[in-house]
PDB file of C-alpha atoms in Angstrom:
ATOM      1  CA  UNK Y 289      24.127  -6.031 -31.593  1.00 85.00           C
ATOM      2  CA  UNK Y 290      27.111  -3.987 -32.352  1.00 86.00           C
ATOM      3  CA  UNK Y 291      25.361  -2.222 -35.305  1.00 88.00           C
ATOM      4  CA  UNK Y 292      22.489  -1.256 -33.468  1.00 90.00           C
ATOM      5  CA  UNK Y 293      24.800  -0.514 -30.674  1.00 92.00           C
ATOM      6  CA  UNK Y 294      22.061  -2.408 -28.203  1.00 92.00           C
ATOM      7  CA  UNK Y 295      22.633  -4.913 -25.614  1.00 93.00           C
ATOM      8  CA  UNK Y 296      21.803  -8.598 -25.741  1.00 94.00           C
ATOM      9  CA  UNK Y 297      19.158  -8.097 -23.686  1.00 94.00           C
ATOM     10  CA  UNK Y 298      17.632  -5.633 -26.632  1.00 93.00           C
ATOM     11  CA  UNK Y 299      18.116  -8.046 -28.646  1.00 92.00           C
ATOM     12  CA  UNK Y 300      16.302 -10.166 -27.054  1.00 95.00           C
ATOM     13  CA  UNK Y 301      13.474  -8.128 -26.615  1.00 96.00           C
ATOM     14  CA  UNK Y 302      13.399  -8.667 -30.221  1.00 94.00           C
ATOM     15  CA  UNK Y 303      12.990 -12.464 -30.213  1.00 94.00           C
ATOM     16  CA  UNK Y 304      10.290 -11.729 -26.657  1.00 97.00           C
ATOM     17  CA  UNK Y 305       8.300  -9.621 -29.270  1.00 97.00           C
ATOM     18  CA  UNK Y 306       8.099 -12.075 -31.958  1.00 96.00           C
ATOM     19  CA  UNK Y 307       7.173 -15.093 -29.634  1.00 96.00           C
ATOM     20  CA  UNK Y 308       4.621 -12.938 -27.590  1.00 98.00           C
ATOM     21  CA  UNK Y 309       2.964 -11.503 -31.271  1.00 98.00           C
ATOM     22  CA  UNK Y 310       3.280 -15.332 -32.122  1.00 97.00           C
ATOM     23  CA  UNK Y 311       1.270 -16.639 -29.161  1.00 97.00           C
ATOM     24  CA  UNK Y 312      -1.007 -13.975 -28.697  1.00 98.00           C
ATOM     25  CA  UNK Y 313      -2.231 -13.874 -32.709  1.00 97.00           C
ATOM     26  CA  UNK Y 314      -2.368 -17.870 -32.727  1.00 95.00           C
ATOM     27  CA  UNK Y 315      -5.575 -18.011 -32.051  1.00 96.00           C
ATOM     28  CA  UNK Y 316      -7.008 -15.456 -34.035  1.00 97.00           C
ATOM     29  CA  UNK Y 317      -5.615 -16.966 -37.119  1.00 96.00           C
ATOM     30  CA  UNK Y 318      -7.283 -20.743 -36.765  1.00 95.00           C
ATOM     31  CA  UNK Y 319      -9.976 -18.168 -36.887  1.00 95.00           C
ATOM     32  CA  UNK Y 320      -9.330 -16.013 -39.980  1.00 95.00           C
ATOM     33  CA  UNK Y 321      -8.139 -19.830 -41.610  1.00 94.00           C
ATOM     34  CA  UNK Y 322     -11.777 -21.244 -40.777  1.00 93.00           C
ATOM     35  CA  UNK Y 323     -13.408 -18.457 -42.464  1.00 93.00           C
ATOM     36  CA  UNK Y 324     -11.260 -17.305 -45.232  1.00 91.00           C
ATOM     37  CA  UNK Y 325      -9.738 -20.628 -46.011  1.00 90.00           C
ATOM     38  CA  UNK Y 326      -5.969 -22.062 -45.194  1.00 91.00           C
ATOM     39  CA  UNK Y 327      -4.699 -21.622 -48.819  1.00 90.00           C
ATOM     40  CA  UNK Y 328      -4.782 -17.449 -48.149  1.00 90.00           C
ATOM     41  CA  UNK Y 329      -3.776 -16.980 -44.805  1.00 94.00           C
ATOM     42  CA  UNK Y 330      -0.767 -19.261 -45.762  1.00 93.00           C
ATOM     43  CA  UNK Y 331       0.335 -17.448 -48.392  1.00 93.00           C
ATOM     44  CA  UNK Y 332      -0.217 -14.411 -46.363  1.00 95.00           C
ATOM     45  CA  UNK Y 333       1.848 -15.410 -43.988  1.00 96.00           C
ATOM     46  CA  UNK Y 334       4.235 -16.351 -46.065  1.00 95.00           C
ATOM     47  CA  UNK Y 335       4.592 -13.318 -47.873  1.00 96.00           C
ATOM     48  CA  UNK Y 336       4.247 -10.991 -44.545  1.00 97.00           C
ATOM     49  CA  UNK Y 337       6.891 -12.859 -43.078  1.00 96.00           C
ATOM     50  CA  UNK Y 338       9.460 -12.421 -46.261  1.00 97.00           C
ATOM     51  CA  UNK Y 339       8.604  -8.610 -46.571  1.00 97.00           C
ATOM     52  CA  UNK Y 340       9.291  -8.420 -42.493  1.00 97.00           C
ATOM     53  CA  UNK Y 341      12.318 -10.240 -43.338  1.00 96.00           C
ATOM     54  CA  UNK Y 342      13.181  -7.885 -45.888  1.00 97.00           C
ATOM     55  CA  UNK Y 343      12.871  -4.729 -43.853  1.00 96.00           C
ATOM     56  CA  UNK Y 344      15.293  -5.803 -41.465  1.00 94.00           C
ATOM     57  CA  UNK Y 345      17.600  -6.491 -44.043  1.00 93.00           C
ATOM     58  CA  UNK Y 346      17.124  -3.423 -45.491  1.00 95.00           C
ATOM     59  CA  UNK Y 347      16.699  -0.292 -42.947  1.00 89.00           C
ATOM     60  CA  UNK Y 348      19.239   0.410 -40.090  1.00 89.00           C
ATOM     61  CA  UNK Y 349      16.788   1.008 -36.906  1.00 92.00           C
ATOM     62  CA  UNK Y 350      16.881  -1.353 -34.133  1.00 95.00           C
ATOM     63  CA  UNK Y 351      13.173  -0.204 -33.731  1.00 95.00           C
ATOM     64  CA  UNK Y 352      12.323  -1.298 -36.814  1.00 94.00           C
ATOM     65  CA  UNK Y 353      13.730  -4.063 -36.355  1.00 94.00           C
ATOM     66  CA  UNK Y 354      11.821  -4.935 -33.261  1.00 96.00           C
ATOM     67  CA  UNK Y 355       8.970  -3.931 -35.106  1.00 97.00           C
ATOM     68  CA  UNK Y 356       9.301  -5.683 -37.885  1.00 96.00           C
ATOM     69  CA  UNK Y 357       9.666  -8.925 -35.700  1.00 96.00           C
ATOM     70  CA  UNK Y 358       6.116  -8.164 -34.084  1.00 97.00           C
ATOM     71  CA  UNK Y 359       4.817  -8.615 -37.643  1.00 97.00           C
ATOM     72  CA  UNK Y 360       7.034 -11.449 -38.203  1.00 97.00           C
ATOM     73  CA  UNK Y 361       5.558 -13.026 -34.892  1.00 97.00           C
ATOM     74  CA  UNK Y 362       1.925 -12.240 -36.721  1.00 97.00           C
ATOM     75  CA  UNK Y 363       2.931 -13.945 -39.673  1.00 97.00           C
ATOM     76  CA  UNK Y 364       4.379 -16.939 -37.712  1.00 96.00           C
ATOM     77  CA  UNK Y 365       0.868 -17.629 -36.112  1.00 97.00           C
ATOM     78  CA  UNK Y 366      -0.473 -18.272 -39.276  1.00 96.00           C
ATOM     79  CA  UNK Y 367       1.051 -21.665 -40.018  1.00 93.00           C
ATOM     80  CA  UNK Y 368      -0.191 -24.331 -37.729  1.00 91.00           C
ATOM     81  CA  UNK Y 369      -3.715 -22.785 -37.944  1.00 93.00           C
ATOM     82  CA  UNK Y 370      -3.318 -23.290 -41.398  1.00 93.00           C
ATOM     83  CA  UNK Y 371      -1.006 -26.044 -42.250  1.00 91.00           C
ATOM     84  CA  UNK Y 372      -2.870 -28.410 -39.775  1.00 92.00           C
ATOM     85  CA  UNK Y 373      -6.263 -27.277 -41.596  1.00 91.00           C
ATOM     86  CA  UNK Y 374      -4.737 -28.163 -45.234  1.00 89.00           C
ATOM     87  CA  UNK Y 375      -3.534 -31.613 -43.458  1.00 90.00           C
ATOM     88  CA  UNK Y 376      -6.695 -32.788 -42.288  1.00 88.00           C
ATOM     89  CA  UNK Y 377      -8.236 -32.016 -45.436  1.00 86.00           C
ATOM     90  CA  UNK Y 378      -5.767 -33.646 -47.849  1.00 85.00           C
ATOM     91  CA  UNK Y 379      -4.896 -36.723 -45.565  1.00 86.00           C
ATOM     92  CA  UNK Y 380      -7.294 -39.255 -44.472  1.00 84.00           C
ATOM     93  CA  UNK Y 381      -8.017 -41.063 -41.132  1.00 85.00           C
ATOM     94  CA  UNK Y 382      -5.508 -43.970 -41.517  1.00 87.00           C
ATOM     95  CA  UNK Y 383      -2.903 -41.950 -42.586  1.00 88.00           C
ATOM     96  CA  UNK Y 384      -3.542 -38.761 -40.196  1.00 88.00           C
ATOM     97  CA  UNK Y 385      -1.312 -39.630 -37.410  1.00 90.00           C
ATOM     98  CA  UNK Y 386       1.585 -40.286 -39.743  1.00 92.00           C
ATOM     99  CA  UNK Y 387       1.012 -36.995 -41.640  1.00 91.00           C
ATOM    100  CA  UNK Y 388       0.959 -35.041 -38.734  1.00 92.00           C
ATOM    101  CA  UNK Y 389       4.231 -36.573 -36.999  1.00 94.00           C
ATOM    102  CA  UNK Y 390       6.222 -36.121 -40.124  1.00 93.00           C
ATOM    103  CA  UNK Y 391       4.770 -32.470 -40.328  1.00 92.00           C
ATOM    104  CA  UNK Y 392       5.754 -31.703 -36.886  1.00 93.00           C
ATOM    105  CA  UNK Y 393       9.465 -33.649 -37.432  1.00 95.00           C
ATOM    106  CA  UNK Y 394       9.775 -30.971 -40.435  1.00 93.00           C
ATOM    107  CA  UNK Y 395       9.119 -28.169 -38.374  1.00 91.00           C
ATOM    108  CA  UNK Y 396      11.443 -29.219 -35.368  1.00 93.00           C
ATOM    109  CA  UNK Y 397      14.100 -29.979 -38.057  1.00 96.00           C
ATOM    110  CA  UNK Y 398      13.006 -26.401 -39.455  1.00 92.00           C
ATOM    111  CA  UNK Y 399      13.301 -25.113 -36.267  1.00 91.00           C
ATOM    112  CA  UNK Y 400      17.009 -26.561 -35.388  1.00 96.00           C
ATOM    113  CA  UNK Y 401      18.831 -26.065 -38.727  1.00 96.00           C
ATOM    114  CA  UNK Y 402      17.438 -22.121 -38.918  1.00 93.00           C
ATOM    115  CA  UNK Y 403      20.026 -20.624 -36.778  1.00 93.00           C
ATOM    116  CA  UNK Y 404      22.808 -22.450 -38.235  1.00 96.00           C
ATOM    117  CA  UNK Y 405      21.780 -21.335 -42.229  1.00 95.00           C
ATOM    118  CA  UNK Y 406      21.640 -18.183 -41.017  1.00 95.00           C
ATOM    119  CA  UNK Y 407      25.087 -17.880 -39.284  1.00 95.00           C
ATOM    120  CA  UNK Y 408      26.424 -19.699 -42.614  1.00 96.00           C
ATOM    121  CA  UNK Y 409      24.271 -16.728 -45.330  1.00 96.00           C
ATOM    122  CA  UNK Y 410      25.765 -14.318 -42.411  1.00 95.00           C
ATOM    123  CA  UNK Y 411      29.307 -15.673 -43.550  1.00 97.00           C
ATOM    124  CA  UNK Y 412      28.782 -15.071 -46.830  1.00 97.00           C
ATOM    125  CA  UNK Y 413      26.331 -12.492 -47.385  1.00 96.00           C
ATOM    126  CA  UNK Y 414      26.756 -10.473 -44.265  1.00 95.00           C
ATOM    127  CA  UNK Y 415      24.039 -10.351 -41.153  1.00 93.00           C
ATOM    128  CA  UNK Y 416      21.395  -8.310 -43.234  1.00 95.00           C
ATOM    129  CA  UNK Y 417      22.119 -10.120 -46.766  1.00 96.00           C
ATOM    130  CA  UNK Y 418      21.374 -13.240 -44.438  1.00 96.00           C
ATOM    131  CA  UNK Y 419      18.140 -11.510 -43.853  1.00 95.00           C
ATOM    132  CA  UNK Y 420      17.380 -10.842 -46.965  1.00 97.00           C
ATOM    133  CA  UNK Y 421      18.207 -14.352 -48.543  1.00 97.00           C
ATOM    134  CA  UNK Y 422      16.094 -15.641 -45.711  1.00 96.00           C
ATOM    135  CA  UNK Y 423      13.150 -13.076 -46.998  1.00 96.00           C
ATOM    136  CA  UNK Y 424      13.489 -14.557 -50.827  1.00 97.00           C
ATOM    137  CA  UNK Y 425      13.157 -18.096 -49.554  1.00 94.00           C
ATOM    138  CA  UNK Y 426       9.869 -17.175 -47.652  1.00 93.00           C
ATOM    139  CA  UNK Y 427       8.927 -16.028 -51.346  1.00 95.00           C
ATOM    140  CA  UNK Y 428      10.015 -18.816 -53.313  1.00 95.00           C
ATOM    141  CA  UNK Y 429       8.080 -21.559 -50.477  1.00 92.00           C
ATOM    142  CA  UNK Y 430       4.485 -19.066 -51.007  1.00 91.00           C
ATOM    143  CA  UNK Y 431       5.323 -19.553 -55.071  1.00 91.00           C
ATOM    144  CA  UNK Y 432       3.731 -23.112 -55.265  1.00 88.00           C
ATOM    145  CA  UNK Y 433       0.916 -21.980 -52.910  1.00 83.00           C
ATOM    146  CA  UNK Y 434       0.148 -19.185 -54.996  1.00 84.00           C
ATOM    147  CA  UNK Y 435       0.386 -21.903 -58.551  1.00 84.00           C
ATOM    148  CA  UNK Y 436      -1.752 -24.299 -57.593  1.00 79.00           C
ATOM    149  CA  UNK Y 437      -5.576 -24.568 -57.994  1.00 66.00           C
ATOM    150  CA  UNK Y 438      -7.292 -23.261 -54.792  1.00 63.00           C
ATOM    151  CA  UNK Y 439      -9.582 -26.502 -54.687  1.00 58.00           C
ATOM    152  CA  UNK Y 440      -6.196 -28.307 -54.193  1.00 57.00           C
ATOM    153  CA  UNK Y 441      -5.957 -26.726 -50.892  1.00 56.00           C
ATOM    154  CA  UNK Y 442      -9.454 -25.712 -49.308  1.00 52.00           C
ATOM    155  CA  UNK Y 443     -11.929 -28.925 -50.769  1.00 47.00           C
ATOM    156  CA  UNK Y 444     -11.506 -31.666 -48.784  1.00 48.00           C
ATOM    157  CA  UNK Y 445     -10.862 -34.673 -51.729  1.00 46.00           C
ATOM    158  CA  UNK Y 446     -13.407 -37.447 -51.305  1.00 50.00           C
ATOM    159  CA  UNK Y 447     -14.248 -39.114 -47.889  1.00 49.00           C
ATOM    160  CA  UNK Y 448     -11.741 -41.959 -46.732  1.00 52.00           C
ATOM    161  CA  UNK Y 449     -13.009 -43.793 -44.053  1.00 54.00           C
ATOM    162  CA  UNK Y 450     -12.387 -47.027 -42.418  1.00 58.00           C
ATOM    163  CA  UNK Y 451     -14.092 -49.430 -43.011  1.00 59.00           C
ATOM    164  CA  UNK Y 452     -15.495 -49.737 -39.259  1.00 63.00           C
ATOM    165  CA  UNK Y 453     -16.844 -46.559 -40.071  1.00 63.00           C
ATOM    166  CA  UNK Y 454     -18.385 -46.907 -43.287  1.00 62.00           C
ATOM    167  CA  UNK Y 455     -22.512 -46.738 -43.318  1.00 62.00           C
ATOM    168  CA  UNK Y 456     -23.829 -50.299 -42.692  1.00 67.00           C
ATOM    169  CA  UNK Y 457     -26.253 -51.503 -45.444  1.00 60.00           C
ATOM    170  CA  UNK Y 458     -29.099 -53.064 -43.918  1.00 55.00           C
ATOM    171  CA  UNK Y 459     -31.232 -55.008 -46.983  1.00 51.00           C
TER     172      UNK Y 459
END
């Protein structure tokens, strides 16, 4: 705040911007997942957010800044559309409500701990170093998206089905 010389409530027109960008593009990116696949839009995501992060880090305008967390909100809305999509492929029926539950405890725990590894990489590293350290862990978590086969990630592995649901042989 005091670098920018801004009030709090500029500030938080920041955060307003990102969850706004992050609500209004959710949508539009279960979309761009279901025809373009959820291995591509994560990564792209991924990546978008870490260069947002980046920027921040690296230019002094509060503008860009706000700016920069409109695209961050953009690349935010990528992640359930696409994480869910990679779920229900990979995990089958039996298993789907346990997947999903410790998916959405990750991202709650995600969610909690942020603030406070920031404030800590602000200790050490200053308020934009935290940024920036925050932008090279966005790269390093697209890194094993980007090394793994495609087919790992967008072709659904065999059918598992209950067996109340399997086909019923009638000879």
């Amino acid at each position: 705040r005091e670098f920018y010389n801004v009030s709090y409530t500029e500030i938080g027109l920041a955060l307003t911007v990102f969850n706004v960008t992050t609500a209004a593009f959710q949508t539009p990116a279960g979309f761009l997942v279901d025809r373009i696949g959820a291995r591509s839009v994560l990564v792209a995501g991924l990546v978008l957010g870490a260069v947002c992060l980046a920027m921040v880090g690296l230019i002094p305008s509060f503008w860009l800044l706000v700016a920069m967390f409109a695209l961050l909100g953009v690349a935010n809305a990528v992640y359930h559309p696409a994480d869910y999509a990679i779920l229900s492929q990979l995990v089958s029926h039996e298993r789907a409500g346990q997947a999903f539950s410790v998916h959405i405890f990750a991202g709650f725990l995600g969610t909690a701990v942020a603030p406070a590894t920031m404030l800590i990489l602000q200790q050490w590293l200053g308020w934009q170093g935290a940024f920036l350290a925050a932008s090279v862990l966005g790269l390093l978590v697209a890194i094993p998206f980007l090394v793994q086969p495609a087919a790992l990630f967008e072709a659904p592995p065999r059918p598992v089905r209950p067996a109340s649901e399997q086909p019923k042989d009638d000879k």
